[in-house]
mmCIF file of C-alpha atoms in Angstrom:
data_model
loop_
_atom_site.group_PDB
_atom_site.id
_atom_site.type_symbol
_atom_site.label_atom_id
_atom_site.label_comp_id
_atom_site.label_asym_id
_atom_site.label_seq_id
_atom_site.Cartn_x
_atom_site.Cartn_y
_atom_site.Cartn_z
ATOM 1 C CA MET A 20 92.313 81.302 132.035
ATOM 2 C CA ALA A 21 93.840 84.251 133.952
ATOM 3 C CA ALA A 22 94.521 87.585 132.098
ATOM 4 C CA TRP A 23 97.709 88.076 130.200
ATOM 5 C CA GLY A 24 100.292 90.819 130.802
ATOM 6 C CA ILE A 25 102.301 91.670 127.605
ATOM 7 C CA LEU A 26 105.927 92.826 127.750
ATOM 8 C CA HIS A 27 107.856 94.186 124.747
ATOM 9 C CA THR A 28 111.529 93.422 124.525
ATOM 10 C CA PRO A 29 113.948 94.117 121.570
ATOM 11 C CA SER A 30 114.177 90.411 120.775
ATOM 12 C CA CYS A 31 110.760 88.964 121.292
ATOM 13 C CA LEU A 32 107.387 89.347 122.743
ATOM 14 C CA ILE A 33 107.063 87.910 126.268
ATOM 15 C CA LEU A 34 103.673 86.935 127.868
ATOM 16 C CA HIS A 35 102.919 85.976 131.449
ATOM 17 C CA CYS A 36 99.984 83.780 132.321
ATOM 18 C CA SER A 37 98.712 82.136 135.491
ATOM 19 C CA GLY A 38 95.694 79.673 135.997
ATOM 20 C CA GLY A 39 94.460 77.089 133.654
ATOM 21 C CA ILE A 40 92.385 73.918 133.437
ATOM 22 C CA LEU A 41 93.375 70.381 134.398
ATOM 23 C CA MET A 42 91.524 67.384 133.149
ATOM 24 C CA LYS A 43 91.694 63.709 133.987
ATOM 25 C CA TYR A 44 93.260 61.668 131.195
ATOM 26 C CA ALA A 45 94.176 58.106 130.627
ATOM 27 C CA SER A 46 95.514 56.128 127.604
ATOM 28 C CA VAL A 47 95.299 52.266 127.782
ATOM 29 C CA LYS A 48 96.151 49.758 125.140
ATOM 30 C CA PHE A 49 93.730 46.752 124.589
ATOM 31 C CA VAL A 50 95.292 43.598 123.429
ATOM 32 C CA CYS A 51 92.884 41.075 121.862
ATOM 33 C CA GLN A 52 93.149 37.519 120.416
ATOM 34 C CA MET A 53 90.857 36.216 117.655
ATOM 35 C CA GLN A 54 89.094 33.023 118.335
ATOM 36 C CA THR A 55 87.637 32.709 115.010
ATOM 37 C CA ALA A 56 88.641 34.177 111.714
ATOM 38 C CA GLY A 57 87.468 37.641 110.834
ATOM 39 C CA ASN A 58 87.768 40.522 108.475
ATOM 40 C CA PHE A 59 88.393 44.041 109.488
ATOM 41 C CA PRO A 60 87.318 47.039 107.360
ATOM 42 C CA ALA A 61 90.102 49.211 105.890
ATOM 43 C CA TYR A 62 89.633 51.701 108.807
ATOM 44 C CA ALA A 63 88.803 49.737 111.996
ATOM 45 C CA GLY A 64 88.130 52.783 114.259
ATOM 46 C CA SER A 65 84.473 52.916 113.308
ATOM 47 C CA MET A 66 84.155 49.171 113.644
ATOM 48 C CA LEU A 67 85.485 49.313 117.342
ATOM 49 C CA ARG A 68 83.305 52.312 118.071
ATOM 50 C CA GLY A 69 80.170 50.650 116.872
ATOM 51 C CA MET A 70 80.802 47.428 118.838
ATOM 52 C CA LEU A 71 81.523 49.436 122.004
ATOM 53 C CA GLY A 72 78.396 51.350 121.752
ATOM 54 C CA SER A 73 76.094 48.379 120.900
ATOM 55 C CA SER A 74 77.726 45.999 123.575
ATOM 56 C CA LEU A 75 77.720 48.720 126.328
ATOM 57 C CA ARG A 76 74.069 49.494 125.574
ATOM 58 C CA ARG A 77 73.048 45.758 125.798
ATOM 59 C CA ALA A 78 74.968 45.384 129.056
ATOM 60 C CA VAL A 79 73.604 48.347 130.899
ATOM 61 C CA CYS A 80 70.290 49.340 129.389
ATOM 62 C CA MET A 81 67.439 48.181 131.704
ATOM 63 C CA THR A 82 64.341 49.625 129.917
ATOM 64 C CA GLN A 83 65.238 49.014 126.231
ATOM 65 C CA LYS A 84 63.779 52.448 125.313
ATOM 66 C CA ALA A 85 64.517 53.525 121.681
ATOM 67 C CA GLU A 86 65.914 56.816 122.829
ATOM 68 C CA CYS A 87 67.701 57.594 126.185
ATOM 69 C CA SER A 88 65.734 60.810 126.387
ATOM 70 C CA GLN A 89 62.635 58.789 126.859
ATOM 71 C CA CYS A 90 63.995 56.765 129.699
ATOM 72 C CA MET A 91 63.497 57.754 133.404
ATOM 73 C CA LEU A 92 66.931 56.178 134.199
ATOM 74 C CA SER A 93 68.967 58.298 131.748
ATOM 75 C CA ALA A 94 70.185 60.885 134.452
ATOM 76 C CA THR A 95 72.010 57.856 136.266
ATOM 77 C CA CYS A 96 72.683 55.551 133.346
ATOM 78 C CA VAL A 97 76.229 54.947 132.101
ATOM 79 C CA PHE A 98 75.418 54.758 128.436
ATOM 80 C CA PRO A 99 74.090 58.213 127.875
ATOM 81 C CA ARG A 100 76.815 59.722 129.895
ATOM 82 C CA LEU A 101 79.267 58.163 127.503
ATOM 83 C CA PHE A 102 77.587 58.228 124.115
ATOM 84 C CA VAL A 103 74.784 60.824 124.230
ATOM 85 C CA ALA A 104 75.890 64.544 123.601
ATOM 86 C CA ALA A 105 74.639 67.167 125.923
ATOM 87 C CA ALA A 106 74.555 70.934 125.706
ATOM 88 C CA THR A 107 77.748 72.707 126.877
ATOM 89 C CA PRO A 108 77.690 75.426 129.470
ATOM 90 C CA ALA A 109 75.886 78.809 128.229
ATOM 91 C CA GLY A 110 78.121 81.085 126.335
ATOM 92 C CA ASP A 111 80.236 78.520 124.511
ATOM 93 C CA GLY A 112 79.409 79.506 120.970
ATOM 94 C CA MET A 113 82.095 77.381 119.226
ATOM 95 C CA ALA A 114 81.306 73.928 120.590
ATOM 96 C CA PRO A 115 77.474 73.681 121.453
ATOM 97 C CA MET A 116 77.581 70.047 122.240
ATOM 98 C CA THR A 117 79.868 68.165 124.549
ATOM 99 C CA PRO A 118 82.169 65.546 122.755
ATOM 100 C CA PRO A 119 82.360 61.899 123.626
ATOM 101 C CA PRO A 120 84.651 61.573 126.546
ATOM 102 C CA PHE A 121 86.732 59.082 124.800
ATOM 103 C CA CYS A 122 88.475 58.332 121.443
ATOM 104 C CA ILE A 123 89.634 55.020 120.047
ATOM 105 C CA GLU A 124 92.904 54.720 118.018
ATOM 106 C CA PRO A 125 92.455 51.580 115.825
ATOM 107 C CA PRO A 126 95.376 49.039 114.985
ATOM 108 C CA ARG A 127 98.074 50.881 112.957
ATOM 109 C CA ASP A 128 99.055 47.945 110.804
ATOM 110 C CA LYS A 129 95.588 48.256 108.933
ATOM 111 C CA LYS A 130 95.627 44.448 108.672
ATOM 112 C CA CYS A 131 92.263 43.377 107.267
ATOM 113 C CA ARG A 132 92.245 39.433 107.491
ATOM 114 C CA TYR A 133 92.765 37.851 111.045
ATOM 115 C CA LEU A 134 93.064 34.160 111.627
ATOM 116 C CA PRO A 135 92.312 32.311 114.825
ATOM 117 C CA GLY A 136 94.997 32.835 117.473
ATOM 118 C CA GLU A 137 96.310 36.142 115.865
ATOM 119 C CA ARG A 138 96.305 39.305 117.904
ATOM 120 C CA PHE A 139 95.390 42.842 117.377
ATOM 121 C CA ALA A 140 95.767 45.855 119.553
ATOM 122 C CA PHE A 141 94.192 49.313 119.818
ATOM 123 C CA THR A 142 94.480 52.260 122.006
ATOM 124 C CA LEU A 143 91.562 53.846 124.179
ATOM 125 C CA LYS A 144 91.911 57.322 125.447
ATOM 126 C CA LEU A 145 89.548 58.515 128.257
ATOM 127 C CA PHE A 146 88.905 62.092 129.129
ATOM 128 C CA SER A 147 87.568 63.573 132.373
ATOM 129 C CA PHE A 148 84.942 61.488 134.201
ATOM 130 C CA ALA A 149 85.381 58.697 131.694
ATOM 131 C CA VAL A 150 88.612 57.606 133.359
ATOM 132 C CA GLU A 151 86.412 56.149 136.131
ATOM 133 C CA TYR A 152 84.327 54.092 133.652
ATOM 134 C CA LEU A 153 87.173 51.975 132.402
ATOM 135 C CA PRO A 154 85.697 48.742 133.796
ATOM 136 C CA TYR A 155 82.589 49.391 131.563
ATOM 137 C CA PHE A 156 84.717 49.822 128.477
ATOM 138 C CA VAL A 157 86.701 46.509 129.355
ATOM 139 C CA HIS A 158 83.509 44.678 129.856
ATOM 140 C CA ALA A 159 81.633 46.105 126.760
ATOM 141 C CA PHE A 160 84.762 45.120 124.463
ATOM 142 C CA SER A 161 84.714 41.695 126.207
ATOM 143 C CA LEU A 162 80.988 41.144 125.417
ATOM 144 C CA ALA A 163 81.563 42.295 121.786
ATOM 145 C CA GLY A 164 84.255 39.676 121.351
ATOM 146 C CA GLN A 165 81.935 36.954 122.658
ATOM 147 C CA ARG A 166 79.050 37.979 120.467
ATOM 148 C CA GLY A 167 81.169 38.184 117.356
ATOM 149 C CA ARG A 168 82.365 41.600 116.366
ATOM 150 C CA VAL A 169 80.106 44.031 114.650
ATOM 151 C CA ARG A 170 79.774 43.308 110.943
ATOM 152 C CA ASP A 171 81.832 45.398 108.525
ATOM 153 C CA VAL A 172 80.907 46.267 104.883
ATOM 154 C CA GLU A 173 81.083 42.661 103.808
ATOM 155 C CA GLY A 174 78.932 41.590 106.675
ATOM 156 C CA ARG A 175 81.513 39.122 108.008
ATOM 157 C CA GLN A 176 81.951 38.350 111.824
ATOM 158 C CA GLY A 177 84.613 37.007 113.976
ATOM 159 C CA GLN A 178 84.947 36.385 117.627
ATOM 160 C CA PHE A 179 87.779 37.507 119.991
ATOM 161 C CA HIS A 180 88.737 37.927 123.575
ATOM 162 C CA VAL A 181 90.415 40.574 125.516
ATOM 163 C CA VAL A 182 93.704 39.155 126.859
ATOM 164 C CA ASP A 183 95.325 42.234 128.411
ATOM 165 C CA VAL A 184 94.917 45.911 129.078
ATOM 166 C CA LEU A 185 98.175 47.958 129.404
ATOM 167 C CA GLN A 186 98.928 51.362 130.684
ATOM 168 C CA ASN A 187 102.385 52.593 129.899
ATOM 169 C CA ASP A 188 103.234 49.001 128.812
ATOM 170 C CA ILE A 189 102.291 47.693 132.209
ATOM 171 C CA SER A 190 99.396 45.393 132.517
ATOM 172 C CA VAL A 191 96.291 46.488 134.583
ATOM 173 C CA TYR A 192 94.104 43.606 133.732
ATOM 174 C CA ASP A 193 93.776 40.023 134.897
ATOM 175 C CA ALA A 194 92.079 38.365 132.091
ATOM 176 C CA GLN A 195 91.598 35.132 133.951
ATOM 177 C CA ALA A 196 89.981 36.542 136.903
ATOM 178 C CA GLU A 197 88.436 39.493 134.960
ATOM 179 C CA ARG A 198 89.662 42.066 137.290
ATOM 180 C CA LEU A 199 91.220 45.409 136.691
ATOM 181 C CA HIS A 200 94.171 46.829 138.692
ATOM 182 C CA ALA A 201 94.434 50.259 139.857
ATOM 183 C CA LEU A 202 94.806 52.790 136.999
ATOM 184 C CA SER A 203 97.132 55.862 137.382
ATOM 185 C CA PRO A 204 95.202 58.674 135.557
ATOM 186 C CA GLU A 205 97.353 61.660 134.409
ATOM 187 C CA SER A 206 96.289 65.376 134.714
ATOM 188 C CA LEU A 207 96.154 66.860 131.183
ATOM 189 C CA ASP A 208 96.950 70.668 131.011
ATOM 190 C CA PHE A 209 94.801 72.578 128.601
ATOM 191 C CA PRO A 210 97.134 74.537 126.312
ATOM 192 C CA ALA A 211 98.562 78.038 126.841
ATOM 193 C CA LEU A 212 100.561 80.147 124.562
ATOM 194 C CA ARG A 213 104.361 79.977 124.894
ATOM 195 C CA PRO A 214 106.112 83.074 126.342
ATOM 196 C CA THR A 215 108.272 83.715 123.271
ATOM 197 C CA ALA A 216 107.674 84.131 119.520
ATOM 198 C CA GLU A 217 110.617 82.374 117.829
ATOM 199 C CA ASN A 218 110.577 81.671 114.076
ATOM 200 C CA GLY A 219 110.875 78.061 113.005
ATOM 201 C CA PHE A 220 108.689 75.346 111.366
ATOM 202 C CA PHE A 221 107.046 72.165 112.214
ATOM 203 C CA ASP A 222 105.703 69.202 110.121
ATOM 204 C CA LEU A 223 102.211 68.125 110.980
ATOM 205 C CA PHE A 224 101.263 64.481 110.073
ATOM 206 C CA LEU A 225 97.641 63.602 109.608
ATOM 207 C CA LEU A 226 97.653 59.916 110.592
ATOM 208 C CA THR A 227 93.856 59.333 110.183
ATOM 209 C CA PRO A 228 91.460 61.310 108.227
ATOM 210 C CA LEU A 229 90.846 64.874 109.392
ATOM 211 C CA ARG A 230 87.209 65.990 108.754
ATOM 212 C CA PHE A 231 85.868 69.463 109.277
ATOM 213 C CA LYS A 232 83.507 71.755 107.669
ATOM 214 C CA GLN A 233 84.000 75.398 106.432
ATOM 215 C CA LYS A 234 80.614 77.337 105.705
ATOM 216 C CA ASN A 235 78.669 74.064 106.054
ATOM 217 C CA HIS A 236 80.949 72.351 103.480
ATOM 218 C CA LEU A 237 83.717 69.644 104.059
ATOM 219 C CA ALA A 238 87.062 71.417 103.648
ATOM 220 C CA ALA A 239 90.163 70.222 101.676
ATOM 221 C CA ALA A 240 92.607 72.870 102.692
ATOM 222 C CA LEU A 241 94.299 73.524 105.977
ATOM 223 C CA PRO A 242 95.618 76.937 106.488
ATOM 224 C CA PHE A 243 97.070 77.343 110.004
ATOM 225 C CA SER A 244 94.316 79.609 111.010
ATOM 226 C CA GLN A 245 91.863 76.787 110.403
ATOM 227 C CA LEU A 246 94.002 74.318 112.291
ATOM 228 C CA LEU A 247 94.193 76.516 115.366
ATOM 229 C CA HIS A 248 90.423 76.874 115.107
ATOM 230 C CA LEU A 249 89.970 73.311 115.276
ATOM 231 C CA ILE A 250 92.219 72.966 118.228
ATOM 232 C CA LEU A 251 90.368 75.780 120.013
ATOM 233 C CA ARG A 252 87.042 74.184 119.353
ATOM 234 C CA ARG A 253 88.272 70.809 120.641
ATOM 235 C CA SER A 254 89.689 72.554 123.888
ATOM 236 C CA LYS A 255 86.318 74.351 124.390
ATOM 237 C CA GLY A 256 84.459 70.983 123.933
ATOM 238 C CA LEU A 257 86.652 69.006 126.313
ATOM 239 C CA SER A 258 86.550 71.717 128.808
ATOM 240 C CA ALA A 259 82.758 71.432 128.985
ATOM 241 C CA LEU A 260 83.188 67.755 130.264
ATOM 242 C CA GLU A 261 84.770 69.523 133.235
ATOM 243 C CA LYS A 262 81.616 71.897 133.578
ATOM 244 C CA THR A 263 83.729 74.816 132.606
ATOM 245 C CA ILE A 264 84.674 76.867 129.449
ATOM 246 C CA PHE A 265 88.054 77.145 128.006
ATOM 247 C CA HIS A 266 88.283 80.902 127.476
ATOM 248 C CA LEU A 267 90.930 83.152 125.928
ATOM 249 C CA PRO A 268 90.922 86.713 127.497
ATOM 250 C CA GLY A 269 91.040 89.473 124.906
ATOM 251 C CA GLU A 270 94.729 90.414 125.075
ATOM 252 C CA GLU A 271 95.628 86.720 124.750
ATOM 253 C CA PHE A 272 93.331 86.242 121.782
ATOM 254 C CA SER A 273 94.650 89.293 120.058
ATOM 255 C CA PHE A 274 98.301 88.184 120.352
ATOM 256 C CA MET A 275 97.373 84.571 119.265
ATOM 257 C CA LYS A 276 95.573 86.129 116.054
ATOM 258 C CA ARG A 277 98.608 88.163 115.244
ATOM 259 C CA ALA A 278 101.042 85.325 115.694
ATOM 260 C CA ALA A 279 98.879 82.974 113.531
ATOM 261 C CA GLU A 280 98.631 85.445 110.675
ATOM 262 C CA CYS A 281 102.457 85.249 110.512
ATOM 263 C CA ILE A 282 102.523 81.503 110.038
ATOM 264 C CA HIS A 283 102.432 80.235 106.447
ATOM 265 C CA ILE A 284 102.365 76.835 104.778
ATOM 266 C CA ALA A 285 105.944 76.003 103.518
ATOM 267 C CA GLU A 286 105.163 72.529 102.090
ATOM 268 C CA ASN A 287 101.831 70.794 101.588
ATOM 269 C CA PHE A 288 101.456 66.978 100.786
ATOM 270 C CA LEU A 289 97.920 66.568 102.124
ATOM 271 C CA THR A 290 95.454 64.441 100.112
ATOM 272 C CA TRP A 291 91.903 63.627 100.409
ATOM 273 C CA GLN A 292 91.115 60.023 101.503
ATOM 274 C CA ASP A 293 87.613 58.504 101.305
ATOM 275 C CA TRP A 294 86.545 55.462 103.383
ATOM 276 C CA THR A 295 83.219 53.771 104.297
ATOM 277 C CA ARG A 296 81.687 52.634 107.567
ATOM 278 C CA TYR A 297 78.708 50.522 108.200
ATOM 279 C CA SER A 298 76.251 52.142 110.700
ATOM 280 C CA GLY A 299 74.406 49.325 112.550
ATOM 281 C CA ARG A 300 71.884 51.971 114.034
ATOM 282 C CA GLN A 301 70.940 53.249 110.584
ATOM 283 C CA ASN A 302 71.457 49.971 108.687
ATOM 284 C CA THR A 303 73.345 51.598 106.004
ATOM 285 C CA VAL A 304 76.953 52.090 104.586
ATOM 286 C CA MET A 305 78.150 55.609 104.881
ATOM 287 C CA LYS A 306 81.040 57.099 102.783
ATOM 288 C CA LEU A 307 83.190 59.401 104.710
ATOM 289 C CA GLY A 308 86.544 61.076 104.014
ATOM 290 C CA GLY A 309 89.015 63.537 105.198
ATOM 291 C CA LEU A 310 92.604 64.872 104.861
ATOM 292 C CA VAL A 311 95.762 62.759 105.399
ATOM 293 C CA GLY A 312 99.341 63.267 104.853
ATOM 294 C CA ARG A 313 101.942 65.789 105.740
ATOM 295 C CA ILE A 314 101.900 69.623 105.782
ATOM 296 C CA ARG A 315 104.674 72.124 106.965
ATOM 297 C CA TYR A 316 104.134 75.357 108.553
ATOM 298 C CA ALA A 317 106.690 78.103 109.045
ATOM 299 C CA GLY A 318 106.802 81.249 111.216
ATOM 300 C CA PRO A 319 106.516 82.018 114.978
ATOM 301 C CA VAL A 320 105.544 78.592 115.614
ATOM 302 C CA SER A 321 106.965 78.333 119.136
ATOM 303 C CA VAL A 322 103.954 80.215 120.382
ATOM 304 C CA PHE A 323 101.703 77.449 119.738
ATOM 305 C CA SER A 324 103.746 74.319 120.775
ATOM 306 C CA GLU A 325 101.379 73.508 123.604
ATOM 307 C CA TYR A 326 98.372 73.618 121.444
ATOM 308 C CA LEU A 327 100.044 71.372 118.986
ATOM 309 C CA ASP A 328 101.084 68.807 121.511
ATOM 310 C CA PHE A 329 97.540 68.902 123.166
ATOM 311 C CA ALA A 330 95.964 68.228 119.719
ATOM 312 C CA CYS A 331 98.127 65.304 119.294
ATOM 313 C CA ARG A 332 96.827 63.822 122.430
ATOM 314 C CA VAL A 333 93.199 64.395 121.975
ATOM 315 C CA HIS A 334 92.608 64.386 118.266
ATOM 316 C CA ILE A 335 90.644 67.211 116.413
ATOM 317 C CA GLY A 336 87.757 67.533 113.958
ATOM 318 C CA LYS A 337 84.795 65.365 113.432
ATOM 319 C CA GLN A 338 84.312 61.777 114.547
ATOM 320 C CA THR A 339 87.115 61.780 117.058
ATOM 321 C CA SER A 340 85.592 58.876 118.887
ATOM 322 C CA PHE A 341 86.345 56.752 115.780
ATOM 323 C CA GLY A 342 90.004 57.781 116.037
ATOM 324 C CA LEU A 343 89.795 60.294 113.234
ATOM 325 C CA GLY A 344 91.825 63.528 113.426
ATOM 326 C CA HIS A 345 94.951 61.782 114.965
ATOM 327 C CA LEU A 346 97.828 63.893 114.542
ATOM 328 C CA ALA A 347 101.718 63.798 115.032
ATOM 329 C CA VAL A 348 103.968 66.758 115.090
ATOM 330 C CA GLN A 349 107.802 67.028 114.398
ATOM 331 C CA HIS A 350 109.263 70.377 115.555
ATOM 332 C CA GLY A 351 112.238 71.838 113.585
ATOM 333 C CA MET A 352 114.169 75.035 113.407
ATOM 334 C CA PRO A 353 115.325 76.771 109.995
#
């Protein structure tokens, strides 16, 4: 980002900024229909992420090496580009590894039992170069449906097929011909501080578990400073996909820190929610958990509105590719 100029006025603090980072972004909705009965786990995001990984690897891997790092094709293979973390550009201390360039938002109804003919839908968000790989995602999910979906904790399976892929409620997939129509990716702006610091409040809804660590321990509290840290970390990680670094100049960072210190928790209805996922790679059931619920912050929140909106689109915290860290914000004024 470019440097900030700071002007003091009697009513507010005004900042001027130029420059920024743009990233390709696309959000598509998969509509699937069950062919045989099947049971979904309580949280389907990890199941969808697991079936995607195993089916994509099966489809594109030519050498069947145990580790991509041992394969001479890894530099040009689709699978490691989408699933294997790599080091970020030098100097990025907050996000040492690039994140997966996608995240999956599972069905919102949390339905667990599906009968033949019933449909389910989920959202796939693609970041940066991953937008160009949508055909691979569609093919991988189609293969997963043919094979029978990845087993859940109970080990049950079910087959399905992809009947449609939608962008902004417009079909971009011909299931009969198995052809994708042209996608219209967006340009996602990385966040910047707003020019005025006006007092108000906002409600933050954690729609899926938010997992993060403080001092190497999973945290169960979310002060605004920690929320902001998570958004900054996510911004830095995603910017690495563009082979750049999301960086705050000193003056901007100082202003951000002062404004964040003035924001407090007005209401807190967050709770800890545990859930389990089956890891096919490790052949074990893993117990995971995170914060869910609603929390209200009050203070000069207008400064951070772009940061909040950005976080709602890209998720924050750990396991974002599973759909964890999904946020929604409702802005308000006192």
